[in-house]
PDB file of C-alpha atoms in Angstrom:
ATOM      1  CA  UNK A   1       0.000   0.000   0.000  1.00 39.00           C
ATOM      2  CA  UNK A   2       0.821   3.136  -0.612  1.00 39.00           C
ATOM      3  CA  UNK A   3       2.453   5.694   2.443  1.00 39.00           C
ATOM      4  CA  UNK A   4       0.601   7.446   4.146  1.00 44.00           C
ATOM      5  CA  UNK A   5       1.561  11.559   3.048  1.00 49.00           C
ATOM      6  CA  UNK A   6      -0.409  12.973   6.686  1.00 53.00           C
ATOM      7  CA  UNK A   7       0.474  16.625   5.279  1.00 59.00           C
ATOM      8  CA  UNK A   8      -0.686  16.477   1.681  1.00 87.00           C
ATOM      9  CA  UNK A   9      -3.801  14.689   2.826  1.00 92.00           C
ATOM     10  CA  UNK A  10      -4.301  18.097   5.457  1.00 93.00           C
ATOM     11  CA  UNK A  11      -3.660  20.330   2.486  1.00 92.00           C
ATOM     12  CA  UNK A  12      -6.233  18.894   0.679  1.00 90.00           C
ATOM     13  CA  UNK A  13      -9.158  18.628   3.405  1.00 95.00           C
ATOM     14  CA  UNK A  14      -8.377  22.177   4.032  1.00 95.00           C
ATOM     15  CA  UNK A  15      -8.727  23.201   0.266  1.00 91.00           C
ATOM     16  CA  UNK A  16     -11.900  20.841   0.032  1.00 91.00           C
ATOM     17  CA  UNK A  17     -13.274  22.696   2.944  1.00 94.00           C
ATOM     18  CA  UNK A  18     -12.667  26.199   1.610  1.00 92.00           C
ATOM     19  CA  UNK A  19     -14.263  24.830  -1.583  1.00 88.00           C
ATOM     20  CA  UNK A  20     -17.355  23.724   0.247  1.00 90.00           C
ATOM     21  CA  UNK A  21     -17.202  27.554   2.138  1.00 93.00           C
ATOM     22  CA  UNK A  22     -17.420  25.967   5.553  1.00 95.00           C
ATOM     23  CA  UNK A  23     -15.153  27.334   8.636  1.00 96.00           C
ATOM     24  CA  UNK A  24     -13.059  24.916  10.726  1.00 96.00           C
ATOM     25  CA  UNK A  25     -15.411  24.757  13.531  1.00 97.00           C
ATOM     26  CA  UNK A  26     -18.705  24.380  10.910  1.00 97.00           C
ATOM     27  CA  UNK A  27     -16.780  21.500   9.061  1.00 97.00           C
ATOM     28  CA  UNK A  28     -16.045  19.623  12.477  1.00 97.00           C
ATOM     29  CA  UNK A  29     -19.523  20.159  13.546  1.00 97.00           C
ATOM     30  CA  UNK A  30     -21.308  18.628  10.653  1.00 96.00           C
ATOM     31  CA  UNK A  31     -18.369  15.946  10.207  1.00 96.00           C
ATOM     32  CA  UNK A  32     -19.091  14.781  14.178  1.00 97.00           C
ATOM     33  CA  UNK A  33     -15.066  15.420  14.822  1.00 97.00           C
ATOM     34  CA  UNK A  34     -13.906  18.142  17.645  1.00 97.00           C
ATOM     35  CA  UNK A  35     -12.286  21.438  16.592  1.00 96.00           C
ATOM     36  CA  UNK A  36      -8.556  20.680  17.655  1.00 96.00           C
ATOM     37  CA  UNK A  37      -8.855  17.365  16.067  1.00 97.00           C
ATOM     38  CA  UNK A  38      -9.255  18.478  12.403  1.00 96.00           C
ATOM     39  CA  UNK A  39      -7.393  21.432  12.926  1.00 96.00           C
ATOM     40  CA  UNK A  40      -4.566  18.649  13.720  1.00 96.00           C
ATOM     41  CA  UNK A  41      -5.601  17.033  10.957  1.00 95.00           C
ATOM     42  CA  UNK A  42      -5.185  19.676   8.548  1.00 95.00           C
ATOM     43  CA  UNK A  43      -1.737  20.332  10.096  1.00 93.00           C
ATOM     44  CA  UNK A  44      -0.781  17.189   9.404  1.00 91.00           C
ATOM     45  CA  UNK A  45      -0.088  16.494  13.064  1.00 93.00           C
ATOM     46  CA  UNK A  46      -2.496  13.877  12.926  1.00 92.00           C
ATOM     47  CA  UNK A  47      -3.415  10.650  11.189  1.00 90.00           C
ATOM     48  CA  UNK A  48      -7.322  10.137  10.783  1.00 93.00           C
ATOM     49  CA  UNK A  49      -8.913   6.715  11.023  1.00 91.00           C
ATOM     50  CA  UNK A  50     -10.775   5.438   7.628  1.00 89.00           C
ATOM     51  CA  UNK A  51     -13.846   6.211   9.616  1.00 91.00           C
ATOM     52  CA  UNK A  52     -12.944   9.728  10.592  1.00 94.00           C
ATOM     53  CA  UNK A  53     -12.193  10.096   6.816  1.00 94.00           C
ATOM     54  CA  UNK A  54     -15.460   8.711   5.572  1.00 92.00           C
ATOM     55  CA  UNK A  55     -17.333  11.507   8.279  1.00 94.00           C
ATOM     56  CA  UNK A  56     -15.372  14.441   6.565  1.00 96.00           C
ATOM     57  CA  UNK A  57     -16.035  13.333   2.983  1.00 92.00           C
ATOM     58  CA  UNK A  58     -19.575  13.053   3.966  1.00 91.00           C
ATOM     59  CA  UNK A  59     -19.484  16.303   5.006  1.00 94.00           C
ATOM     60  CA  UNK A  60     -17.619  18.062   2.418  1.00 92.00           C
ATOM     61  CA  UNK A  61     -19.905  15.871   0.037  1.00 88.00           C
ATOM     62  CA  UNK A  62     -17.117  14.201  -1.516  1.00 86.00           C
ATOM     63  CA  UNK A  63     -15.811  10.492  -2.193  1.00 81.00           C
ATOM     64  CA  UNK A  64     -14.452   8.812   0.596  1.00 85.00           C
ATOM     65  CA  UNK A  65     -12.425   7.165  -1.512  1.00 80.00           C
ATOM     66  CA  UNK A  66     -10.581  10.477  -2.742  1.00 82.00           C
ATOM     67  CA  UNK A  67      -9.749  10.852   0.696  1.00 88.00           C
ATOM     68  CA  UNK A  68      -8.516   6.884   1.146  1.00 86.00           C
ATOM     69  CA  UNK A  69      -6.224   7.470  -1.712  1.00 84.00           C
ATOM     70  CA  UNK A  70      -5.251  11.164  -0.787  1.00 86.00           C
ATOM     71  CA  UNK A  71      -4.401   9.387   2.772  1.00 87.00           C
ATOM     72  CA  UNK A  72      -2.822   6.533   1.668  1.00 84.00           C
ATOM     73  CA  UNK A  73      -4.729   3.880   2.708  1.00 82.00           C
ATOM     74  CA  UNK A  74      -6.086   2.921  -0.742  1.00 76.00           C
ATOM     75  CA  UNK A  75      -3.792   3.130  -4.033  1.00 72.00           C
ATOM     76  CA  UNK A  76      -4.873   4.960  -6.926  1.00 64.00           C
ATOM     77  CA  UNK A  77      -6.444   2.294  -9.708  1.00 59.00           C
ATOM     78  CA  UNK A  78      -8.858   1.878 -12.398  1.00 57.00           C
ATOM     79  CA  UNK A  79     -11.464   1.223 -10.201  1.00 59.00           C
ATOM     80  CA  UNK A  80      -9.866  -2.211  -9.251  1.00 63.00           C
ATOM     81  CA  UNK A  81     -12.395  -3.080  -6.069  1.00 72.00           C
ATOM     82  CA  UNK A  82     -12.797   0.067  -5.287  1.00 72.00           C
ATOM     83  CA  UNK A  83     -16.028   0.052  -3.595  1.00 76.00           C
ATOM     84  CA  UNK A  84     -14.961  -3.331  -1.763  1.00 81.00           C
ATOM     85  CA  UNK A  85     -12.370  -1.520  -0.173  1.00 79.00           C
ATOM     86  CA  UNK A  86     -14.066   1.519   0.909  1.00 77.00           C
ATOM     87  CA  UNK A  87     -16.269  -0.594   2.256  1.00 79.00           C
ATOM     88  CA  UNK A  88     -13.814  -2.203   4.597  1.00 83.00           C
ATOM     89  CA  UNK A  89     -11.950   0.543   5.547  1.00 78.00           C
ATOM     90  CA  UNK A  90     -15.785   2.266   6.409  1.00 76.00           C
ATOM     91  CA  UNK A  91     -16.948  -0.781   8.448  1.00 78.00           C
ATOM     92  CA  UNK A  92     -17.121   0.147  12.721  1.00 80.00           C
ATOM     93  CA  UNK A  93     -17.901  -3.257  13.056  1.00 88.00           C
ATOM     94  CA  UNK A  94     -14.186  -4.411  12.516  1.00 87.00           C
ATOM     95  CA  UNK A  95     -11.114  -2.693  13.521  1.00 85.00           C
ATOM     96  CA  UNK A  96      -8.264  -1.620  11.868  1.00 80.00           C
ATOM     97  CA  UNK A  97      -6.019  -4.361  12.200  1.00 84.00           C
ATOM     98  CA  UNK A  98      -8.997  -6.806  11.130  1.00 88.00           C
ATOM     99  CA  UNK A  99      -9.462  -4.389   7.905  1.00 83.00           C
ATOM    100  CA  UNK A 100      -6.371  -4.183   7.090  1.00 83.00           C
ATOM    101  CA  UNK A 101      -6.108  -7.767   7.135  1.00 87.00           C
ATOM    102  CA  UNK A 102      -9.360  -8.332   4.699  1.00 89.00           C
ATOM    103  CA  UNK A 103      -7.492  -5.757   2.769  1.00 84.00           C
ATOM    104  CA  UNK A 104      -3.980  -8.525   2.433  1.00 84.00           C
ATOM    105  CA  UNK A 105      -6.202 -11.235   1.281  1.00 89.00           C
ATOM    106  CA  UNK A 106      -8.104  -9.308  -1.069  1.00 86.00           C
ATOM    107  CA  UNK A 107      -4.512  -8.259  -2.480  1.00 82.00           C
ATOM    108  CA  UNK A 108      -3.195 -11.643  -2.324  1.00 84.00           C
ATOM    109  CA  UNK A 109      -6.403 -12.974  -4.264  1.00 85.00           C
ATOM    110  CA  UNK A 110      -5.862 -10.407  -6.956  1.00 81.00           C
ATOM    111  CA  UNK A 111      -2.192 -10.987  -7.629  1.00 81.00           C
ATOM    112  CA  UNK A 112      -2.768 -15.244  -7.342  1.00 84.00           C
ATOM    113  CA  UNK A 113      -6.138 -14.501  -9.970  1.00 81.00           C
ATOM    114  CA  UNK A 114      -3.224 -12.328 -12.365  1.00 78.00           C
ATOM    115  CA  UNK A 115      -0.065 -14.818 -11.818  1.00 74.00           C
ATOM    116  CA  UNK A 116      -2.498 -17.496 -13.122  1.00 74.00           C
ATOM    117  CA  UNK A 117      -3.680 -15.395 -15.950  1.00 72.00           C
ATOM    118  CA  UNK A 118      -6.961 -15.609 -14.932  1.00 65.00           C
ATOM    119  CA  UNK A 119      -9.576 -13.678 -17.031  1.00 54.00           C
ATOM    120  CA  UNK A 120     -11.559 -11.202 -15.063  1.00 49.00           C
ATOM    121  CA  UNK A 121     -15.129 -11.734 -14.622  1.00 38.00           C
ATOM    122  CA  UNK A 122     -16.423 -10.475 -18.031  1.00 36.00           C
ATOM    123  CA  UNK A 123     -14.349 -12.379 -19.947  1.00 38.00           C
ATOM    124  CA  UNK A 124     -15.225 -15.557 -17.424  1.00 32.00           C
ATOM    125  CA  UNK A 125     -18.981 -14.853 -18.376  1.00 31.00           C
ATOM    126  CA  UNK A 126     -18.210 -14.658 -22.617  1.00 36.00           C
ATOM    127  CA  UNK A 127     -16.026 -17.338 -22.277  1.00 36.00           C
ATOM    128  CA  UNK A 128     -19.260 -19.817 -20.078  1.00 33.00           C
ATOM    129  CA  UNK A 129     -21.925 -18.040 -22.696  1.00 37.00           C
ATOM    130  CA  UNK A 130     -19.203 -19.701 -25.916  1.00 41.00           C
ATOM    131  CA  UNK A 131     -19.100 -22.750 -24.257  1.00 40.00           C
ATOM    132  CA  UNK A 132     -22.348 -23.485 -23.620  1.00 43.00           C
ATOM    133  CA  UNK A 133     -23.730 -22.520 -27.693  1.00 43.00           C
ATOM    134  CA  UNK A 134     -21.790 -25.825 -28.496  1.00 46.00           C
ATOM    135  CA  UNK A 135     -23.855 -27.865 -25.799  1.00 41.00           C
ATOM    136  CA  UNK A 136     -27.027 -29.330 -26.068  1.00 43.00           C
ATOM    137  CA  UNK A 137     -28.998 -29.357 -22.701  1.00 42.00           C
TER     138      UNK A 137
END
C-alpha cells in the first residue's frame, strides 16, 4: 500500500473545505469530529482513522475514496475493487487491524487470480456463454 503523506492529505481537506465555504469549527460540527482534532488534521499532526475520513467526505460531500487514496490507505487504480475496499476501511464493526487484514487477502487474491492469468469476470462470463452454444442441454 501506498504511504501514508499525513500533510498532503491536510492540504487537501483544508482546500476541500474552503471549496465547500465551511469554517473549521462548521466542518467539524457537521463531520461529528472536535475542533482541535481536524485542525490537527489539517496540520498534518495527525493521522485520521478510515472512519474519521469517511465523516469528513460526507461532510464536504465528496468520495471517501478520494480521501482513502489522498491518505494513503487505498492506491490509486482503475477502479480495481474500489467500492470493496471503501467498504472495509468504512466498516465500525471491525477494527483496523482486522481491515487491514481483509485488505492482504483481497490483495493476495488479486495478484494469485493475475499470476495465473486468470480472465476477469467479463471475460469468465463470454467465455461460459461460448461454451455453452456448443452444448445441447
Amino acid at each position: 500500500m501506498a504511504s501514508l503523506n499525513v500533510g498532503s492529505l491536510g492540504e487537501y481537506i483544508r482546500e476541500q473545505r474552503r471549496n465547500a465555504q465551511y469554517s473549521l469549527r462548521q466542518l467539524a460540527e457537521v463531520a461529528g469530529v472536535s475542533n482541535p482534532y481536524l485542525s490537527q488534521i489539517e496540520r498534518g499532526l495527525r493521522k485520521p482513522s478510515a472512519e474519521i475520513l469517511q465523516q469528513i467526505a460526507k461532510a464536504l460531500r465528496i468520495s471517501a475514496e478520494t480521501l482513502y487514496v489522498q491518505a494513503g490507505i487505498l492506491e490509486e487504480r482503475r477502479g480495481e475493487g474500489l467500492e470493496l475496499r471503501a467498504s472495509i476501511l468504512a466498516d465500525p464493526l471491525i477494527n483496523e487491524q482486522q481491515k487491514q487484514a481483509l485488505l492482504a487477502v483481497y490483495d493476495a487474491f488479486l495478484k494469485e487470480n493475475a499470476a495465473d492469468g486468470r480472465p476477469g469476470a467479463d471475460e469468465r462470463a463470454d467465455e461460459r456463454t461460448d461454451e455453452d452454444e456448443g452444448k445441447t442441454p
